Short mmCIF file of C-alpha atoms and ligand atoms in Angstrom, two decimals:
data_model
loop_
_atom_site.label_atom_id
_atom_site.label_comp_id
_atom_site.label_asym_id
_atom_site.label_seq_id
_atom_site.Cartn_x
_atom_site.Cartn_y
_atom_site.Cartn_z
CA MET A 1 0.31 -0.08 0.00
CA LYS A 2 0.89 3.53 -0.60
CA THR A 3 2.48 5.65 1.89
CA ILE A 4 0.31 8.44 2.85
CA ASN A 5 1.66 11.96 4.24
CA ILE A 6 -1.27 13.19 5.82
CA GLN A 7 -0.56 17.04 6.78
CA LYS A 8 -2.65 17.59 10.25
CA SER A 9 -3.22 21.31 11.38
CA LYS A 10 -4.70 22.60 14.46
CA LYS A 11 -3.44 26.28 14.24
CA CYS A 12 -5.30 27.83 11.27
CA LEU A 13 -3.47 27.93 8.09
CA ILE A 14 -3.51 31.62 7.45
CA CYS A 15 -3.13 33.10 10.88
CA ASN A 16 -1.48 30.58 13.23
CA ASN A 17 -4.50 31.06 15.93
CA ASP A 18 -5.75 28.03 17.68
CA ILE A 19 -8.83 26.51 15.58
CA ASN A 20 -11.63 23.67 16.62
CA PRO A 21 -13.66 22.05 14.53
CA PHE A 22 -17.37 22.82 14.28
CA ILE A 23 -18.30 19.80 12.13
CA SER A 24 -16.80 16.36 11.59
CA TYR A 25 -18.25 14.73 8.13
CA GLY A 26 -16.58 11.31 9.31
CA GLU A 27 -13.92 9.55 6.93
CA MET A 28 -13.81 10.64 3.31
CA PRO A 29 -12.11 9.30 0.34
CA ILE A 30 -10.62 11.62 -2.31
CA ALA A 31 -13.68 13.11 -3.80
CA ASN A 32 -11.93 12.84 -7.54
CA GLY A 33 -10.64 9.40 -6.61
CA PHE A 34 -12.72 7.24 -8.90
CA LEU A 35 -11.59 3.80 -8.61
CA ASN A 36 -11.84 0.19 -10.43
CA SER A 37 -12.48 -2.54 -7.88
CA ASP A 38 -9.29 -4.18 -7.64
CA ASN A 39 -8.77 -0.68 -5.80
CA PHE A 40 -11.33 -0.97 -3.12
CA SER A 41 -9.26 -2.27 -0.12
CA LYS A 42 -6.57 -0.10 -0.98
CA GLU A 43 -8.92 3.06 -0.59
CA TYR A 44 -7.47 6.08 1.33
CA PHE A 45 -9.78 7.45 3.93
CA PHE A 46 -9.03 10.77 6.29
CA HIS A 47 -11.18 12.16 8.67
CA MET A 48 -12.58 15.33 7.55
CA GLN A 49 -13.50 18.16 9.88
CA VAL A 50 -14.07 21.83 9.30
CA ALA A 51 -13.06 24.63 11.83
CA HIS A 52 -13.32 28.92 11.55
CA CYS A 53 -10.69 30.73 12.95
CA THR A 54 -12.19 33.25 14.74
CA ASN A 55 -9.12 35.72 14.23
CA CYS A 56 -8.71 36.00 10.16
CA ASN A 57 -12.38 34.07 9.70
CA MET A 58 -11.20 32.06 7.26
CA VAL A 59 -13.26 28.56 6.85
CA GLN A 60 -10.72 25.63 6.59
CA LEU A 61 -10.58 21.82 6.72
CA LEU A 62 -8.13 20.85 9.70
CA ASP A 63 -6.58 17.92 7.61
CA THR A 64 -5.07 17.55 4.31
CA PRO A 65 -4.23 14.52 2.26
CA ASP A 66 -1.12 15.10 0.21
CA LYS A 67 -1.58 17.28 -3.19
CA ASP A 68 0.04 14.68 -5.38
CA LEU A 69 -2.82 12.20 -3.78
CA MET A 70 -5.11 14.62 -5.42
CA PHE A 71 -3.43 16.41 -8.35
CA ASN A 72 -1.77 13.86 -10.71
CA GLU A 73 -1.60 12.34 -13.95
CA ASN A 74 -5.51 10.69 -13.25
CA TYR A 75 -7.04 13.62 -12.55
CA ALA A 76 -10.42 13.14 -13.62
CA PHE A 77 -11.52 16.40 -13.43
CA PHE A 78 -11.77 17.89 -17.04
CA SER A 79 -12.88 21.84 -16.90
CA GLY A 80 -14.43 21.67 -20.69
CA THR A 81 -16.91 19.09 -19.54
CA SER A 82 -19.30 22.04 -19.35
CA ASN A 83 -20.47 24.54 -22.37
CA VAL A 84 -21.69 26.81 -19.60
CA MET A 85 -18.80 27.03 -18.64
CA LYS A 86 -16.83 27.76 -22.01
CA ASP A 87 -18.56 30.73 -22.09
CA HIS A 88 -18.47 31.88 -18.33
CA PHE A 89 -14.26 32.05 -18.92
CA LYS A 90 -14.64 33.38 -22.30
CA ASN A 91 -16.40 36.39 -20.35
CA PHE A 92 -14.00 36.40 -17.73
CA ALA A 93 -11.12 36.09 -20.18
CA PHE A 94 -13.10 38.83 -22.01
CA GLN A 95 -12.99 41.27 -18.79
CA VAL A 96 -9.32 41.18 -18.28
CA LYS A 97 -8.33 41.78 -22.07
CA ASN A 98 -10.47 44.61 -22.16
CA ASN A 99 -9.84 46.07 -18.87
CA TYR A 100 -6.70 45.70 -17.30
CA LEU A 101 -4.12 44.98 -20.51
CA ASN A 102 -4.49 47.83 -21.95
CA VAL A 103 -0.22 47.66 -21.99
CA GLU A 104 2.41 46.77 -24.41
CA ASP A 105 2.75 43.09 -24.73
CA PRO A 106 0.91 41.97 -22.10
CA PHE A 107 1.28 38.72 -20.18
CA VAL A 108 -0.97 37.12 -18.64
CA VAL A 109 -0.18 34.08 -15.61
CA GLU A 110 -3.16 31.66 -14.95
CA ILE A 111 -2.68 28.66 -12.40
CA GLY A 112 -4.92 25.70 -12.56
CA SER A 113 -5.86 26.15 -15.74
CA ASN A 114 -6.56 22.57 -16.70
CA ASP A 115 -7.74 21.77 -20.28
CA GLY A 116 -7.08 25.40 -21.11
CA ILE A 117 -10.54 26.01 -21.18
CA MET A 118 -10.01 30.02 -19.89
CA LEU A 119 -6.27 30.64 -21.21
CA GLY A 120 -7.14 29.38 -24.75
CA ASN A 121 -9.10 32.81 -25.17
CA PHE A 122 -5.41 34.48 -24.81
CA LYS A 123 -4.17 32.07 -26.82
CA ASP A 124 -6.59 32.77 -29.68
CA TRP A 125 -6.17 36.38 -28.88
CA GLY A 126 -2.23 36.44 -29.63
CA ILE A 127 -1.60 37.46 -25.99
CA ARG A 128 1.54 36.72 -24.06
CA HIS A 129 0.29 33.81 -21.42
CA LEU A 130 1.50 30.77 -18.87
CA GLY A 131 -0.65 28.26 -17.82
CA CYS A 132 0.75 26.41 -14.19
CA GLU A 133 -1.39 22.83 -14.26
CA PRO A 134 0.00 20.19 -12.21
CA SER A 135 -2.10 17.41 -13.20
CA ALA A 136 -0.54 16.30 -16.20
CA ASN A 137 -3.18 14.86 -18.06
CA VAL A 138 -5.33 18.25 -18.10
CA ALA A 139 -2.28 19.99 -18.63
CA HIS A 140 -1.46 17.86 -22.19
CA VAL A 141 -4.78 18.26 -23.53
CA ALA A 142 -3.75 22.26 -23.06
CA LYS A 143 -0.33 21.61 -24.42
CA GLU A 144 -1.94 19.43 -27.53
CA LYS A 145 -4.13 22.89 -28.26
CA GLY A 146 -1.28 25.12 -28.64
CA ILE A 147 -1.22 26.69 -25.02
CA ASN A 148 1.85 27.59 -22.88
CA THR A 149 1.54 25.25 -19.72
CA ILE A 150 4.13 24.22 -17.11
CA VAL A 151 3.32 21.29 -15.31
CA GLU A 152 4.28 22.45 -11.87
CA PHE A 153 2.48 23.14 -8.51
CA PHE A 154 2.49 27.01 -8.24
CA ASN A 155 4.53 28.56 -5.53
CA GLU A 156 7.17 31.06 -4.21
CA ASP A 157 9.95 29.65 -5.73
CA LEU A 158 7.64 29.19 -9.37
CA ALA A 159 7.07 32.92 -8.99
CA LYS A 160 10.17 33.55 -9.14
CA LYS A 161 11.35 31.16 -11.94
CA ILE A 162 8.92 32.61 -14.05
CA ILE A 163 9.11 36.33 -13.49
CA SER A 164 13.34 35.55 -14.48
CA GLU A 165 12.39 33.98 -17.35
CA ASN A 166 9.62 36.11 -19.00
CA GLY A 167 9.51 39.24 -17.03
CA GLN A 168 6.72 40.18 -14.13
CA ALA A 169 2.45 39.75 -14.95
CA ASP A 170 0.35 42.16 -15.44
CA ALA A 171 -2.58 39.89 -14.45
CA PHE A 172 -2.91 37.01 -12.70
CA ILE A 173 -5.63 34.99 -13.42
CA ALA A 174 -7.24 31.74 -11.16
CA ALA A 175 -10.51 29.73 -11.07
CA ASN A 176 -11.29 27.15 -8.43
CA VAL A 177 -7.97 26.24 -7.52
CA MET A 178 -7.32 29.05 -4.62
CA CYS A 179 -9.09 27.62 -2.53
CA HIS A 180 -7.32 24.19 -3.21
CA ILE A 181 -3.87 25.19 -2.22
CA PRO A 182 -2.90 24.92 2.12
CA TYR A 183 0.51 26.13 1.56
CA PHE A 184 -1.37 29.87 1.05
CA HIS A 185 1.00 31.95 2.23
CA SER A 186 3.65 30.72 -0.40
CA ILE A 187 1.04 31.41 -3.24
CA VAL A 188 0.10 34.88 -2.36
CA ALA A 189 3.68 35.98 -1.39
CA GLY A 190 4.16 34.61 -4.98
CA ILE A 191 1.51 36.71 -6.18
CA SER A 192 2.76 39.21 -4.83
CA LEU A 193 6.32 39.35 -6.34
CA LEU A 194 4.91 38.31 -9.79
CA ILE A 195 2.26 41.02 -10.22
CA LYS A 196 3.28 44.51 -11.53
CA LYS A 197 2.88 47.25 -9.48
CA THR A 198 -0.30 47.95 -11.92
CA GLY A 199 -1.30 44.62 -12.42
CA ILE A 200 -4.18 42.42 -11.32
CA VAL A 201 -4.77 39.56 -9.94
CA ILE A 202 -8.38 37.94 -10.41
CA PHE A 203 -9.54 34.56 -9.09
CA GLU A 204 -13.04 32.91 -8.07
CA ASP A 205 -13.59 30.24 -5.80
CA PRO A 206 -16.48 28.72 -4.38
CA TYR A 207 -17.91 31.62 -1.97
CA LEU A 208 -18.38 30.93 2.17
CA GLY A 209 -21.92 33.34 1.92
CA ASP A 210 -23.53 30.87 -0.08
CA VAL A 211 -21.97 27.74 1.53
CA ILE A 212 -24.05 28.67 4.76
CA GLU A 213 -26.80 30.35 3.33
CA LYS A 214 -27.83 27.18 0.84
CA THR A 215 -26.50 24.47 3.31
CA SER A 216 -24.43 23.46 0.18
CA TYR A 217 -22.03 21.64 2.27
CA ASP A 218 -21.10 19.53 -1.13
CA GLN A 219 -18.23 22.49 -1.40
CA ILE A 220 -16.50 20.63 1.35
CA TYR A 221 -14.13 17.84 -0.01
CA ASP A 222 -10.19 17.25 0.24
CA GLU A 223 -9.47 19.69 -2.77
CA HIS A 224 -11.24 22.47 -0.90
CA THR A 225 -9.16 23.49 1.76
CA PHE A 226 -10.77 26.87 2.81
CA LEU A 227 -13.97 28.19 1.92
CA PHE A 228 -13.19 32.19 1.19
CA SER A 229 -14.89 35.06 2.02
CA VAL A 230 -13.81 38.58 1.19
CA ASN A 231 -13.05 39.72 4.59
CA SER A 232 -10.78 36.11 4.99
CA ILE A 233 -9.10 36.88 1.25
CA ASN A 234 -8.22 41.00 2.48
CA TYR A 235 -6.74 39.68 5.82
CA ILE A 236 -3.96 37.49 4.11
CA PHE A 237 -4.05 39.72 1.15
CA ASN A 238 -2.60 42.82 3.50
CA GLU A 239 0.34 40.52 5.16
CA TYR A 240 1.29 40.80 1.26
CA GLY A 241 1.16 44.94 0.59
CA MET A 242 -2.26 43.99 -1.66
CA GLU A 243 -6.18 44.12 -1.01
CA VAL A 244 -9.30 43.35 -2.39
CA VAL A 245 -10.25 46.46 -4.55
CA HIS A 246 -13.67 44.91 -6.30
CA ILE A 247 -15.91 41.97 -5.92
CA GLU A 248 -18.54 40.23 -8.55
CA HIS A 249 -20.48 37.56 -7.43
CA GLN A 250 -21.09 34.38 -10.01
CA ASP A 251 -23.82 32.03 -10.12
CA THR A 252 -21.47 29.11 -11.13
CA HIS A 253 -20.59 26.00 -8.25
CA GLY A 254 -23.31 26.98 -7.02
CA GLY A 255 -22.68 30.65 -6.27
CA SER A 256 -18.90 31.75 -5.95
CA MET A 257 -17.21 34.85 -5.75
CA ARG A 258 -14.96 36.37 -8.29
CA TYR A 259 -11.75 38.38 -6.22
CA PHE A 260 -10.29 41.69 -7.49
CA ILE A 261 -6.79 42.68 -5.98
CA GLY A 262 -4.03 45.26 -6.75
CA HIS A 263 -1.03 46.33 -4.60
CA LYS A 264 -2.17 48.65 -1.80
CA GLY A 265 -2.98 52.35 -3.10
CA VAL A 266 -2.56 51.44 -6.35
CA ARG A 267 -6.31 51.48 -7.20
CA VAL A 268 -9.22 52.89 -5.05
CA PRO A 269 -11.63 49.99 -3.69
CA SER A 270 -15.12 49.83 -5.11
CA LYS A 271 -18.19 50.62 -3.39
CA GLU A 272 -19.14 46.69 -3.98
CA ALA A 273 -15.97 45.73 -2.36
CA VAL A 274 -16.08 48.01 0.60
CA ASP A 275 -20.07 46.70 0.82
CA GLN A 276 -19.42 43.19 1.08
CA LEU A 277 -16.75 43.68 4.00
CA ALA A 278 -19.75 45.06 5.80
CA LYS A 279 -22.55 42.46 4.50
CA GLU A 280 -20.29 39.76 5.99
CA LYS A 281 -20.23 40.79 8.85
CA LYS A 282 -23.84 41.55 9.21
CA LEU A 283 -24.10 37.64 8.13
CA GLY A 284 -22.26 36.43 10.91
CA LEU A 285 -19.81 35.10 9.14
CA ASP A 286 -17.74 36.11 11.76
CA LYS A 287 -19.50 34.41 14.89
CA PRO A 288 -19.26 30.53 16.10
CA GLU A 289 -23.15 30.53 16.58
CA THR A 290 -23.15 30.88 12.49
CA TYR A 291 -21.28 28.00 12.41
CA THR A 292 -23.25 25.68 14.97
CA LYS A 293 -26.21 26.43 12.96
CA PHE A 294 -24.78 25.52 9.39
CA ARG A 295 -23.75 21.98 11.25
CA GLU A 296 -27.73 21.43 12.96
CA ASN A 297 -28.65 22.42 8.89
CA CYS A 298 -26.26 19.42 7.68
CA GLU A 299 -27.41 17.14 9.84
CA LYS A 300 -31.20 17.62 8.50
CA SER A 301 -29.97 17.73 5.45
CA LYS A 302 -28.38 14.11 5.56
CA VAL A 303 -30.96 12.61 7.18
CA ASP A 304 -33.48 14.02 4.59
CA LEU A 305 -31.78 12.57 1.74
CA LYS A 306 -31.40 9.20 2.85
CA LYS A 307 -34.76 9.22 3.81
CA LEU A 308 -36.15 10.19 1.03
CA LEU A 309 -34.27 7.68 -1.14
CA THR A 310 -34.88 5.17 1.42
CA ASP A 311 -38.90 5.65 0.90
CA LEU A 312 -38.80 5.85 -2.59
CA LYS A 313 -36.69 2.47 -2.79
CA ILE A 314 -39.53 0.89 -0.64
CA GLN A 315 -42.12 1.49 -3.01
CA GLY A 316 -39.73 -0.23 -5.70
CA LYS A 317 -38.68 3.05 -7.19
CA ARG A 318 -35.81 3.10 -9.12
CA ILE A 319 -32.69 5.80 -8.48
CA ALA A 320 -29.75 7.09 -10.32
CA GLY A 321 -27.58 9.87 -9.96
CA TYR A 322 -26.66 12.34 -12.42
CA GLY A 323 -23.39 14.12 -12.70
CA ALA A 324 -20.38 12.38 -10.86
CA THR A 325 -19.02 15.45 -9.55
CA SER A 326 -16.06 15.73 -6.60
CA LYS A 327 -19.09 16.97 -4.36
CA SER A 328 -21.14 14.60 -4.93
CA THR A 329 -18.62 12.10 -2.77
CA THR A 330 -18.79 13.93 0.71
CA ILE A 331 -23.19 13.86 -0.06
CA LEU A 332 -22.32 10.28 -0.63
CA ASN A 333 -20.44 8.94 2.27
CA TYR A 334 -21.31 11.90 4.97
CA SER A 335 -24.86 11.09 4.06
CA ASP A 336 -24.19 6.92 3.52
CA ILE A 337 -25.72 6.24 0.41
CA GLY A 338 -24.81 3.24 -1.50
CA PRO A 339 -25.46 1.53 -4.61
CA ASP A 340 -28.41 -0.42 -2.33
CA LEU A 341 -30.07 3.49 -3.22
CA ILE A 342 -28.48 4.80 -5.93
CA GLU A 343 -27.74 2.39 -8.94
CA TYR A 344 -25.71 4.17 -11.07
CA ILE A 345 -24.41 7.52 -11.84
CA CYS A 346 -24.41 8.81 -14.77
CA ASP A 347 -21.36 11.74 -16.44
CA ASN A 348 -19.94 12.46 -19.60
CA THR A 349 -16.13 12.74 -18.49
CA PRO A 350 -14.56 9.38 -20.07
CA ILE A 351 -12.23 9.01 -17.30
CA LYS A 352 -15.04 8.06 -14.95
CA GLN A 353 -17.10 5.65 -16.95
CA ASP A 354 -17.13 2.48 -16.00
CA LYS A 355 -15.42 2.96 -12.45
CA PHE A 356 -16.86 3.47 -9.23
CA SER A 357 -17.24 6.28 -7.05
CA PRO A 358 -14.84 7.01 -4.21
CA GLY A 359 -15.89 5.65 -0.91
CA LYS A 360 -19.31 4.08 -1.36
CA HIS A 361 -18.59 2.12 -5.41
CA ILE A 362 -21.49 3.78 -6.80
CA PRO A 363 -21.02 2.85 -10.65
CA ILE A 364 -20.77 4.84 -13.05
CA LYS A 365 -21.84 4.60 -16.19
CA ASN A 366 -22.13 7.12 -19.98
CA ILE A 367 -25.05 9.44 -20.20
CA GLU A 368 -26.18 6.68 -23.04
CA HIS A 369 -27.01 4.08 -20.22
CA PHE A 370 -29.73 6.73 -18.49
CA LYS A 371 -30.90 7.07 -21.89
CA GLU A 372 -31.53 3.47 -22.67
CA ASN A 373 -33.65 2.79 -19.46
CA TYR A 374 -34.32 6.10 -17.54
CA PRO A 375 -34.67 5.15 -13.83
CA ASP A 376 -37.87 7.44 -11.94
CA TYR A 377 -35.90 9.65 -9.99
CA ALA A 378 -32.03 10.87 -11.08
CA VAL A 379 -30.38 12.79 -7.87
CA LEU A 380 -29.31 15.54 -9.79
CA PHE A 381 -25.31 16.12 -8.44
CA ALA A 382 -24.31 18.15 -10.98
CA TYR A 383 -27.28 20.81 -9.28
CA ASN A 384 -24.80 24.07 -10.38
CA HIS A 385 -25.33 22.67 -14.15
CA ALA A 386 -28.89 22.07 -13.74
CA LYS A 387 -30.33 24.58 -16.31
CA GLU A 388 -27.57 22.72 -18.82
CA ILE A 389 -28.27 19.24 -17.98
CA MET A 390 -32.23 19.85 -17.64
CA SER A 391 -32.51 21.16 -21.20
CA LYS A 392 -30.48 18.35 -22.14
CA GLU A 393 -32.46 15.29 -20.47
CA THR A 394 -36.45 16.66 -21.23
CA ASP A 395 -37.15 13.21 -22.82
CA PHE A 396 -36.32 12.15 -18.73
CA ILE A 397 -39.17 14.27 -18.20
CA LYS A 398 -41.71 13.50 -20.30
CA ASN A 399 -40.93 9.54 -19.78
CA GLY A 400 -42.12 10.51 -16.47
CA GLY A 401 -38.78 11.00 -14.70
CA LYS A 402 -38.22 13.17 -11.81
CA TRP A 403 -35.32 15.20 -10.31
CA ILE A 404 -33.84 14.86 -7.04
CA LEU A 405 -32.10 17.83 -5.71
CA PHE A 406 -30.37 18.67 -1.97
CA VAL A 407 -29.88 22.26 -2.22
CA PRO A 408 -31.01 24.57 -0.84
CA ASN A 409 -32.89 21.53 0.89
CA VAL A 410 -33.89 18.19 -0.42
CA HIS A 411 -36.75 18.40 -2.23
CA ILE A 412 -38.45 16.58 -5.53
CA VAL A 413 -38.87 18.80 -8.47
CA ASN A 414 -42.00 18.70 -9.59
N1 LIG B 501 -10.10 26.46 -13.21
C1 LIG B 501 -10.36 25.44 -13.74
C2 LIG B 501 -10.11 23.99 -12.97
C3 LIG B 501 -10.08 24.07 -11.38
S1 LIG B 501 -9.97 22.02 -10.38
C4 LIG B 501 -11.91 25.06 -13.57
O1 LIG B 501 -12.14 25.95 -12.47
O2 LIG B 501 -12.56 24.48 -13.95
C5 LIG B 501 -8.60 22.76 -9.95
C6 LIG B 501 -7.12 22.56 -10.82
O3 LIG B 501 -5.98 23.04 -9.83
C7 LIG B 501 -6.59 21.28 -11.26
O4 LIG B 501 -6.15 21.11 -12.63
C8 LIG B 501 -5.59 21.09 -10.61
O5 LIG B 501 -4.09 20.27 -10.87
C9 LIG B 501 -5.20 22.59 -10.46
N2 LIG B 501 -3.81 22.72 -9.06
C10 LIG B 501 -4.14 22.48 -7.49
N3 LIG B 501 -2.87 22.94 -6.70
C11 LIG B 501 -2.40 23.74 -7.86
C12 LIG B 501 -1.00 24.59 -7.50
N4 LIG B 501 -0.76 24.46 -6.44
N5 LIG B 501 -0.73 25.34 -8.86
C13 LIG B 501 -1.62 25.06 -10.10
N6 LIG B 501 -1.93 24.18 -10.53
C14 LIG B 501 -3.21 23.74 -9.47
P1 LIG B 502 -18.30 20.44 -11.54
O1 LIG B 502 -20.01 20.11 -10.70
O2 LIG B 502 -17.54 19.88 -10.36
O3 LIG B 502 -18.35 21.09 -12.49
O4 LIG B 502 -18.82 18.48 -12.17
C1 LIG B 502 -19.34 18.09 -12.76
C2 LIG B 502 -19.79 16.85 -13.40
O5 LIG B 502 -21.05 16.72 -14.60
C3 LIG B 502 -18.62 16.50 -14.42
O6 LIG B 502 -17.98 15.27 -14.02
C4 LIG B 502 -18.85 16.29 -15.55
C5 LIG B 502 -20.60 16.33 -15.65
N1 LIG B 502 -21.44 16.60 -15.89
C6 LIG B 502 -21.99 15.64 -17.07
O7 LIG B 502 -22.21 15.04 -17.10
N2 LIG B 502 -22.93 16.31 -17.90
C7 LIG B 502 -23.07 17.71 -18.51
O8 LIG B 502 -24.04 17.90 -18.87
C8 LIG B 502 -22.64 18.38 -17.80
C9 LIG B 502 -22.67 20.08 -17.70
C10 LIG B 502 -21.98 17.89 -16.51
ZN1 LIG B 503 -6.99 32.37 10.82
#
């Protein structure tokens, strides 16, 4: 069996304050670790607990698996599987180009660039760019498209190397990766060196405020070391002479926040940024009681989902899952839902198909399998792609099928 290297921390990863978990989700496997049956006995689990730091307000996992267990040449998430996300990242890229690259020979760096879903736009526009993507299989797809990509984990040392080879960057961009990185000080230190004095940092990640409000606890899994808020992001960037100058809420991934960050004093923080800092205090994101209530909501959601599926099964109904998301690993393992309740999960990602879901070992099938013999109910694990999926799958409804959603509460869509 492979030696497992677990980083343990009971000190805040951001400010070193003592932190205590407000919830335990129990033993969790690698969320994207879809596996063959030969590997069931070797499967890796870690104790997934979450804490809120009362000093810097960062919400974080207590234990995170070693990064090489999650990001490697078998990484299962290819960004390009969603057309809606392609459009989303095209708009993101346009925003960067139109508002921040009006300089001579601009240079853009993206980390977690995956298959090039965002950076490909800069390549098409002939803009100097560099992607930094440690998972070799997804990086390979980007390289094949002619997108400049290095297969490396970003950190302070890599930032220095990028500067020595390319000079400083005008824009540093990232999506759904900053919250993955426990060595966050090294990231922010690297960014503060890499970015020009007048440059901009723009990244987006699932937003703590949405997770709390919608009980979307499935955003918590091994890769998501942090759940960011504007306050916690501002805290850490302040330490490196930078500040949040603007924010924009996004509907993607069940509710995300896009942060715009610059060197201190270069840009005047927008009203939106200033207001959101205050709004988070009003929402109680700095108060332990908020997290106690969140725990109660998670516990209710877990009981409700298992009860609904069990009741339907007793009535002889067939239930499938739709979208073998990394998020579903938390739902299934925490709620103790296995193949006895969910026959299979269908997904359009080839690398996941004909494998089994992490921990609970529900078979993963292609979408044709779903279409050939519709179940009575389908749990929409990829609810963040609900519009795209529901509009593709109208025949399922015509055949009497029904969707089950669990955010913001467990319900059948009628
Ligand atoms: N930006 C894409 C991909 C997000 S998945 C999107 O939003 O769809 C997160 C990606 O970050 C993975 O491809 C993973 O390999 C990569 N990653 C993880 N740690 C990283 C690090 N330290 N530096 C750069 N990329 C990293
Ligand atoms: P995500 O929620 O992390 O983006 O993952 C979405 C998963 O859902 C991914 O494995 C691909 C899958 N999916 C489909 O199977 N069909 C679809 O139409 C879409 C948009 C996603
Ligand atoms: Zn802290």
